[in-house]
Amino acid sequence: MAYSSIAKPTDYFNTVLWTGNGSTMTITGVGFNADLVWVKLRSGSDDNRLFDQVRGINKYLEANNTDTEVTDAILSTNSDGYNLASAGEVTANGGTFVGWNWKANGAGSSNSDGTIASTVSVNTTAGFSIVLYTGTGSAGTVTHGLSTAPRWVLNKGRDDNHSWIYGHVSVTSNFSYVGVFNSTDAFVSDNNSYNSTAPTSSVFTVNNAGGTNNDGQGYVAYCFHSVEGFSRIDRYLGNGNASGPYVFCGFEPQFLMLKCSDAAGAWNIYDNARNKLNPKD
């Protein structure tokens, strides 16, 4: 077990489950006032919806498509959960739901350290930040607020229909290859999203791609780096065997998300709330 400066991981990330009643609901058990909430209907094929405090917790973006931002579903959050509207996206009668929750730092504050001004909500302890900015259409830098360079940066335009674009340091350290979050495709070469420039301990770089920096377009970016004993953003090499490779994390993950980077393949998410025992299938 790796050493971690985080004594209680559930202060920064937690998973909750609920069954919809077709009306307003209050969900408890999160353990903190969540700044990023990812909701998925488990009992059907409905969309993955991401809410955050910086855009406004009542607004969501759908991770599996390119749709623009929608206002609906979560009414408010509190120190142990959230209040849900009577909306099929989150309270469909009899539907079973999962909510994955991350802690940043509330609505955030303005920052002009990069060449593109931003609003940043950051949790340096947990290695996670939420960044809002308006695109300029030309190469520039955006402050992420973390104390270490992010290993994963995930971008989405809020009011256009561009795809979710992300750079992941385990594929190319300078983000010269990018992935599409709402797709099963492999990574592709792309100099226009992150300008083929590695994130630093203070900023990430964007060029002029529509997914990261259209002039006048509003964007959100979710930024993550590894924290020893708490989180790991990395890669492994498959071996084709039934038992698969052993991947050392240094801790038992609550949440595991996998995607093949060099071939088409679905995203897979596992957690210790929907499946408390091993194997987690």
mmCIF file of C-alpha atoms in Angstrom:
data_model
loop_
_atom_site.group_PDB
_atom_site.id
_atom_site.type_symbol
_atom_site.label_atom_id
_atom_site.label_comp_id
_atom_site.label_asym_id
_atom_site.label_seq_id
_atom_site.Cartn_x
_atom_site.Cartn_y
_atom_site.Cartn_z
ATOM 1 C CA MET A 1 0.000 0.000 0.000
ATOM 2 C CA ALA A 2 1.457 3.354 -1.046
ATOM 3 C CA TYR A 3 1.729 6.220 1.419
ATOM 4 C CA SER A 4 -0.870 8.927 0.927
ATOM 5 C CA SER A 5 -1.272 12.371 2.444
ATOM 6 C CA ILE A 6 -5.037 11.815 2.198
ATOM 7 C CA ALA A 7 -6.287 10.148 5.360
ATOM 8 C CA LYS A 8 -9.901 9.734 4.216
ATOM 9 C CA PRO A 9 -10.300 9.355 0.433
ATOM 10 C CA THR A 10 -14.102 9.624 0.649
ATOM 11 C CA ASP A 11 -13.651 13.281 1.623
ATOM 12 C CA TYR A 12 -12.709 13.909 -2.024
ATOM 13 C CA PHE A 13 -14.429 11.215 -4.086
ATOM 14 C CA ASN A 14 -17.447 9.050 -3.374
ATOM 15 C CA THR A 15 -20.106 7.015 -5.176
ATOM 16 C CA VAL A 16 -23.806 6.910 -4.282
ATOM 17 C CA LEU A 17 -26.711 4.841 -5.624
ATOM 18 C CA TRP A 18 -30.446 5.553 -5.675
ATOM 19 C CA THR A 19 -33.737 4.414 -7.172
ATOM 20 C CA GLY A 20 -35.928 7.059 -8.771
ATOM 21 C CA ASN A 21 -39.444 7.760 -7.478
ATOM 22 C CA GLY A 22 -40.683 9.887 -10.386
ATOM 23 C CA SER A 23 -40.697 13.018 -8.217
ATOM 24 C CA THR A 24 -38.251 15.345 -6.441
ATOM 25 C CA MET A 25 -35.677 13.528 -4.328
ATOM 26 C CA THR A 26 -32.907 14.259 -1.814
ATOM 27 C CA ILE A 27 -29.837 12.038 -2.186
ATOM 28 C CA THR A 28 -27.597 11.556 0.865
ATOM 29 C CA GLY A 29 -24.388 9.700 1.598
ATOM 30 C CA VAL A 30 -21.959 11.703 -0.552
ATOM 31 C CA GLY A 31 -20.189 13.018 2.544
ATOM 32 C CA PHE A 32 -19.266 16.430 1.107
ATOM 33 C CA ASN A 33 -20.647 19.216 -1.072
ATOM 34 C CA ALA A 34 -19.870 17.778 -4.514
ATOM 35 C CA ASP A 35 -18.356 20.036 -7.187
ATOM 36 C CA LEU A 36 -18.507 17.533 -10.051
ATOM 37 C CA VAL A 37 -21.418 15.081 -10.203
ATOM 38 C CA TRP A 38 -21.586 12.425 -12.919
ATOM 39 C CA VAL A 39 -24.997 10.701 -13.060
ATOM 40 C CA LYS A 40 -25.823 7.562 -15.061
ATOM 41 C CA LEU A 41 -29.010 5.530 -15.283
ATOM 42 C CA ARG A 42 -27.963 1.944 -14.523
ATOM 43 C CA SER A 43 -31.194 0.240 -15.563
ATOM 44 C CA GLY A 44 -31.311 1.682 -19.089
ATOM 45 C CA SER A 45 -29.315 3.247 -21.900
ATOM 46 C CA ASP A 46 -29.933 6.866 -20.941
ATOM 47 C CA ASP A 47 -27.118 9.424 -21.237
ATOM 48 C CA ASN A 48 -24.145 10.078 -18.968
ATOM 49 C CA ARG A 49 -24.677 13.546 -17.463
ATOM 50 C CA LEU A 50 -21.973 15.733 -15.905
ATOM 51 C CA PHE A 51 -22.884 18.608 -13.565
ATOM 52 C CA ASP A 52 -20.469 20.979 -11.843
ATOM 53 C CA GLN A 53 -20.551 23.958 -9.492
ATOM 54 C CA VAL A 54 -18.535 26.283 -11.730
ATOM 55 C CA ARG A 55 -20.933 26.168 -14.680
ATOM 56 C CA GLY A 56 -23.833 25.975 -12.184
ATOM 57 C CA ILE A 57 -24.873 22.703 -10.582
ATOM 58 C CA ASN A 58 -28.246 22.765 -12.372
ATOM 59 C CA LYS A 59 -26.555 22.539 -15.796
ATOM 60 C CA TYR A 60 -25.330 19.349 -17.413
ATOM 61 C CA LEU A 61 -23.350 18.161 -20.403
ATOM 62 C CA GLU A 62 -23.827 14.657 -21.793
ATOM 63 C CA ALA A 63 -20.578 12.709 -21.989
ATOM 64 C CA ASN A 64 -21.746 10.296 -24.682
ATOM 65 C CA ASN A 65 -22.749 12.917 -27.258
ATOM 66 C CA THR A 66 -21.883 16.402 -28.547
ATOM 67 C CA ASP A 67 -25.009 18.228 -27.341
ATOM 68 C CA THR A 68 -24.840 21.715 -25.893
ATOM 69 C CA GLU A 69 -25.334 22.480 -22.207
ATOM 70 C CA VAL A 70 -28.789 21.851 -20.720
ATOM 71 C CA THR A 71 -30.338 23.333 -17.560
ATOM 72 C CA ASP A 72 -32.258 20.711 -15.562
ATOM 73 C CA ALA A 73 -32.237 17.917 -12.990
ATOM 74 C CA ILE A 74 -30.056 18.892 -9.983
ATOM 75 C CA LEU A 75 -31.583 21.723 -7.958
ATOM 76 C CA SER A 76 -28.885 22.169 -5.314
ATOM 77 C CA THR A 77 -26.165 20.416 -3.324
ATOM 78 C CA ASN A 78 -25.440 20.258 0.395
ATOM 79 C CA SER A 79 -22.798 18.869 2.734
ATOM 80 C CA ASP A 80 -23.968 15.262 2.251
ATOM 81 C CA GLY A 81 -25.632 15.071 -1.160
ATOM 82 C CA TYR A 82 -27.994 16.864 -3.517
ATOM 83 C CA ASN A 83 -31.603 17.741 -4.208
ATOM 84 C CA LEU A 84 -32.981 16.437 -7.504
ATOM 85 C CA ALA A 85 -35.781 17.866 -9.619
ATOM 86 C CA SER A 86 -38.626 15.709 -10.872
ATOM 87 C CA ALA A 87 -36.772 14.862 -14.073
ATOM 88 C CA GLY A 88 -36.475 11.539 -15.833
ATOM 89 C CA GLU A 89 -32.737 12.106 -16.282
ATOM 90 C CA VAL A 90 -32.185 11.659 -12.531
ATOM 91 C CA THR A 91 -35.411 10.451 -10.867
ATOM 92 C CA ALA A 92 -37.231 8.260 -13.415
ATOM 93 C CA ASN A 93 -39.717 6.146 -11.468
ATOM 94 C CA GLY A 94 -38.146 2.767 -10.685
ATOM 95 C CA GLY A 95 -34.913 3.630 -12.462
ATOM 96 C CA THR A 96 -31.671 2.748 -10.704
ATOM 97 C CA PHE A 97 -28.959 5.426 -10.781
ATOM 98 C CA VAL A 98 -25.298 5.873 -9.899
ATOM 99 C CA GLY A 99 -23.695 9.209 -9.004
ATOM 100 C CA TRP A 100 -19.906 9.605 -9.019
ATOM 101 C CA ASN A 101 -18.846 12.684 -7.044
ATOM 102 C CA TRP A 102 -15.646 14.731 -6.872
ATOM 103 C CA LYS A 103 -14.671 17.567 -4.533
ATOM 104 C CA ALA A 104 -12.984 20.707 -5.928
ATOM 105 C CA ASN A 105 -13.512 24.137 -4.319
ATOM 106 C CA GLY A 106 -17.003 25.409 -5.010
ATOM 107 C CA ALA A 107 -17.813 27.925 -7.736
ATOM 108 C CA GLY A 108 -14.156 28.851 -8.176
ATOM 109 C CA SER A 109 -12.426 32.193 -8.692
ATOM 110 C CA SER A 110 -11.184 34.183 -11.668
ATOM 111 C CA ASN A 111 -7.603 33.708 -12.832
ATOM 112 C CA SER A 112 -5.595 35.582 -15.448
ATOM 113 C CA ASP A 113 -2.224 33.847 -15.063
ATOM 114 C CA GLY A 114 -2.612 32.210 -18.492
ATOM 115 C CA THR A 115 -2.988 34.169 -21.713
ATOM 116 C CA ILE A 116 -6.674 33.127 -21.711
ATOM 117 C CA ALA A 117 -8.584 34.239 -18.609
ATOM 118 C CA SER A 118 -10.388 31.497 -16.698
ATOM 119 C CA THR A 119 -12.429 30.647 -13.640
ATOM 120 C CA VAL A 120 -10.870 27.826 -11.624
ATOM 121 C CA SER A 121 -12.193 25.585 -8.852
ATOM 122 C CA VAL A 122 -9.322 23.433 -7.612
ATOM 123 C CA ASN A 123 -8.544 20.784 -5.034
ATOM 124 C CA THR A 124 -4.751 20.596 -4.974
ATOM 125 C CA THR A 125 -4.831 17.832 -2.335
ATOM 126 C CA ALA A 126 -6.840 15.494 -4.561
ATOM 127 C CA GLY A 127 -5.274 16.611 -7.855
ATOM 128 C CA PHE A 128 -8.503 17.778 -9.491
ATOM 129 C CA SER A 129 -9.735 21.059 -10.944
ATOM 130 C CA ILE A 130 -12.646 22.468 -12.945
ATOM 131 C CA VAL A 131 -11.775 25.263 -15.383
ATOM 132 C CA LEU A 132 -14.078 27.590 -17.336
ATOM 133 C CA TYR A 133 -12.801 29.835 -20.126
ATOM 134 C CA THR A 134 -13.864 31.531 -23.347
ATOM 135 C CA GLY A 135 -12.006 30.586 -26.505
ATOM 136 C CA THR A 136 -9.957 33.088 -28.504
ATOM 137 C CA GLY A 137 -9.416 31.169 -31.753
ATOM 138 C CA SER A 138 -5.631 31.357 -31.467
ATOM 139 C CA ALA A 139 -3.011 29.486 -29.467
ATOM 140 C CA GLY A 140 -2.874 30.368 -25.782
ATOM 141 C CA THR A 141 -2.507 29.049 -22.249
ATOM 142 C CA VAL A 142 -5.171 28.375 -19.619
ATOM 143 C CA THR A 143 -4.470 28.149 -15.882
ATOM 144 C CA HIS A 144 -5.587 24.844 -14.320
ATOM 145 C CA GLY A 145 -4.860 25.737 -10.681
ATOM 146 C CA LEU A 146 -3.122 22.484 -9.760
ATOM 147 C CA SER A 147 0.307 22.252 -8.148
ATOM 148 C CA THR A 148 1.409 19.536 -10.591
ATOM 149 C CA ALA A 149 0.936 19.232 -14.347
ATOM 150 C CA PRO A 150 -2.325 17.397 -15.124
ATOM 151 C CA ARG A 151 -2.002 13.969 -16.711
ATOM 152 C CA TRP A 152 -5.527 14.104 -18.142
ATOM 153 C CA VAL A 153 -7.362 17.173 -19.464
ATOM 154 C CA LEU A 154 -10.952 16.752 -20.689
ATOM 155 C CA ASN A 155 -12.576 19.610 -22.643
ATOM 156 C CA LYS A 156 -16.128 20.323 -23.845
ATOM 157 C CA GLY A 157 -17.656 23.338 -25.546
ATOM 158 C CA ARG A 158 -20.691 24.464 -23.565
ATOM 159 C CA ASP A 159 -22.768 26.013 -26.332
ATOM 160 C CA ASP A 160 -21.691 24.290 -29.521
ATOM 161 C CA ASN A 161 -21.883 20.744 -30.861
ATOM 162 C CA HIS A 162 -18.177 19.885 -30.900
ATOM 163 C CA SER A 163 -17.042 16.582 -29.417
ATOM 164 C CA TRP A 164 -15.485 16.132 -26.011
ATOM 165 C CA ILE A 165 -11.699 16.311 -26.590
ATOM 166 C CA TYR A 166 -9.073 15.049 -24.186
ATOM 167 C CA GLY A 167 -5.328 14.730 -23.859
ATOM 168 C CA HIS A 168 -3.834 11.941 -21.772
ATOM 169 C CA VAL A 169 -0.152 12.001 -20.874
ATOM 170 C CA SER A 170 0.229 8.222 -21.024
ATOM 171 C CA VAL A 171 -0.358 8.281 -24.805
ATOM 172 C CA THR A 172 1.779 11.313 -25.691
ATOM 173 C CA SER A 173 3.281 13.557 -23.040
ATOM 174 C CA ASN A 174 2.793 16.632 -25.253
ATOM 175 C CA PHE A 175 -0.874 15.869 -26.073
ATOM 176 C CA SER A 176 -0.040 15.637 -29.792
ATOM 177 C CA TYR A 177 -2.502 12.738 -29.934
ATOM 178 C CA VAL A 178 -5.991 13.260 -28.552
ATOM 179 C CA GLY A 179 -9.037 11.147 -27.805
ATOM 180 C CA VAL A 180 -12.748 11.790 -28.215
ATOM 181 C CA PHE A 181 -14.682 11.099 -25.003
ATOM 182 C CA ASN A 182 -18.030 10.591 -26.756
ATOM 183 C CA SER A 183 -16.534 7.994 -29.107
ATOM 184 C CA THR A 184 -15.027 4.507 -29.050
ATOM 185 C CA ASP A 185 -12.274 5.558 -31.498
ATOM 186 C CA ALA A 186 -8.552 5.258 -30.844
ATOM 187 C CA PHE A 187 -6.395 8.330 -30.245
ATOM 188 C CA VAL A 188 -5.544 10.367 -33.357
ATOM 189 C CA SER A 189 -2.765 12.789 -34.227
ATOM 190 C CA ASP A 190 -3.925 16.362 -33.599
ATOM 191 C CA ASN A 191 -1.780 19.497 -33.322
ATOM 192 C CA ASN A 192 -4.724 21.895 -33.141
ATOM 193 C CA SER A 193 -6.398 20.909 -29.870
ATOM 194 C CA TYR A 194 -3.521 21.274 -27.374
ATOM 195 C CA ASN A 195 -0.887 22.744 -29.723
ATOM 196 C CA SER A 196 1.280 19.613 -29.218
ATOM 197 C CA THR A 197 2.393 21.177 -25.948
ATOM 198 C CA ALA A 198 2.641 19.340 -22.640
ATOM 199 C CA PRO A 199 0.766 20.834 -19.679
ATOM 200 C CA THR A 200 2.968 22.489 -17.076
ATOM 201 C CA SER A 201 2.487 22.814 -13.329
ATOM 202 C CA SER A 202 0.494 26.006 -13.951
ATOM 203 C CA VAL A 203 -1.188 25.902 -17.411
ATOM 204 C CA PHE A 204 -2.365 23.749 -20.281
ATOM 205 C CA THR A 205 -2.106 24.991 -23.862
ATOM 206 C CA VAL A 206 -4.814 25.144 -26.518
ATOM 207 C CA ASN A 207 -4.573 25.966 -30.201
ATOM 208 C CA ASN A 208 -7.475 26.792 -32.546
ATOM 209 C CA ALA A 209 -9.464 23.546 -32.702
ATOM 210 C CA GLY A 210 -13.224 23.811 -32.292
ATOM 211 C CA GLY A 211 -13.196 21.309 -29.423
ATOM 212 C CA THR A 212 -10.893 23.423 -27.262
ATOM 213 C CA ASN A 213 -10.636 27.027 -28.480
ATOM 214 C CA ASN A 214 -13.162 28.493 -30.922
ATOM 215 C CA ASP A 215 -13.256 32.285 -30.770
ATOM 216 C CA GLY A 216 -16.002 33.402 -28.389
ATOM 217 C CA GLN A 217 -17.008 29.850 -27.427
ATOM 218 C CA GLY A 218 -17.443 28.900 -23.753
ATOM 219 C CA TYR A 219 -15.515 25.807 -22.561
ATOM 220 C CA VAL A 220 -15.170 23.653 -19.486
ATOM 221 C CA ALA A 221 -12.071 21.575 -18.752
ATOM 222 C CA TYR A 222 -11.724 18.880 -16.084
ATOM 223 C CA CYS A 223 -8.078 18.367 -15.099
ATOM 224 C CA PHE A 224 -6.569 15.480 -13.129
ATOM 225 C CA HIS A 225 -3.142 14.358 -11.972
ATOM 226 C CA SER A 226 -2.130 11.315 -9.946
ATOM 227 C CA VAL A 227 -1.894 11.542 -6.153
ATOM 228 C CA GLU A 228 0.087 8.814 -4.428
ATOM 229 C CA GLY A 229 -2.148 6.386 -2.578
ATOM 230 C CA PHE A 230 -5.319 8.130 -3.792
ATOM 231 C CA SER A 231 -5.495 8.290 -7.596
ATOM 232 C CA ARG A 232 -3.578 7.111 -10.621
ATOM 233 C CA ILE A 233 -3.874 8.265 -14.231
ATOM 234 C CA ASP A 234 -1.697 5.935 -16.284
ATOM 235 C CA ARG A 235 -1.560 3.192 -18.905
ATOM 236 C CA TYR A 236 -0.908 -0.540 -19.136
ATOM 237 C CA LEU A 237 -0.197 -3.018 -21.925
ATOM 238 C CA GLY A 238 -2.722 -5.769 -22.550
ATOM 239 C CA ASN A 239 -1.507 -9.359 -22.811
ATOM 240 C CA GLY A 240 -4.513 -11.090 -24.399
ATOM 241 C CA ASN A 241 -4.748 -13.632 -21.574
ATOM 242 C CA ALA A 242 -7.971 -14.519 -19.787
ATOM 243 C CA SER A 243 -6.550 -13.314 -16.457
ATOM 244 C CA GLY A 244 -5.102 -10.133 -17.979
ATOM 245 C CA PRO A 245 -2.096 -8.147 -16.739
ATOM 246 C CA TYR A 246 -1.636 -7.034 -13.136
ATOM 247 C CA VAL A 247 -1.717 -3.238 -12.882
ATOM 248 C CA PHE A 248 -0.248 -1.773 -9.684
ATOM 249 C CA CYS A 249 -2.084 1.290 -8.352
ATOM 250 C CA GLY A 250 -0.768 1.425 -4.788
ATOM 251 C CA PHE A 251 -4.313 1.376 -3.378
ATOM 252 C CA GLU A 252 -7.664 -0.312 -3.958
ATOM 253 C CA PRO A 253 -9.584 1.911 -6.410
ATOM 254 C CA GLN A 254 -13.119 3.041 -5.671
ATOM 255 C CA PHE A 255 -13.534 4.022 -9.329
ATOM 256 C CA LEU A 256 -11.819 2.530 -12.372
ATOM 257 C CA MET A 257 -12.256 3.779 -15.947
ATOM 258 C CA LEU A 258 -10.592 1.998 -18.866
ATOM 259 C CA LYS A 259 -10.295 2.747 -22.593
ATOM 260 C CA CYS A 260 -8.120 1.206 -25.305
ATOM 261 C CA SER A 261 -5.947 4.026 -26.665
ATOM 262 C CA ASP A 262 -4.594 2.499 -29.895
ATOM 263 C CA ALA A 263 -7.727 0.745 -31.204
ATOM 264 C CA ALA A 264 -11.467 1.266 -31.151
ATOM 265 C CA GLY A 265 -13.127 0.032 -27.988
ATOM 266 C CA ALA A 266 -15.821 0.926 -25.493
ATOM 267 C CA TRP A 267 -15.273 2.811 -22.253
ATOM 268 C CA ASN A 268 -15.635 0.620 -19.152
ATOM 269 C CA ILE A 269 -16.316 1.936 -15.640
ATOM 270 C CA TYR A 270 -16.171 -0.103 -12.423
ATOM 271 C CA ASP A 271 -16.759 1.047 -8.844
ATOM 272 C CA ASN A 272 -17.038 -0.384 -5.342
ATOM 273 C CA ALA A 273 -20.638 0.758 -4.749
ATOM 274 C CA ARG A 274 -22.456 -1.077 -7.544
ATOM 275 C CA ASN A 275 -20.273 -4.152 -6.985
ATOM 276 C CA LYS A 276 -18.852 -4.470 -3.463
ATOM 277 C CA LEU A 277 -17.199 -7.869 -3.931
ATOM 278 C CA ASN A 278 -14.475 -9.206 -6.198
ATOM 279 C CA PRO A 279 -14.377 -9.877 -9.036
ATOM 280 C CA LYS A 280 -15.976 -6.595 -10.109
ATOM 281 C CA ASP A 281 -17.727 -7.588 -13.286
#
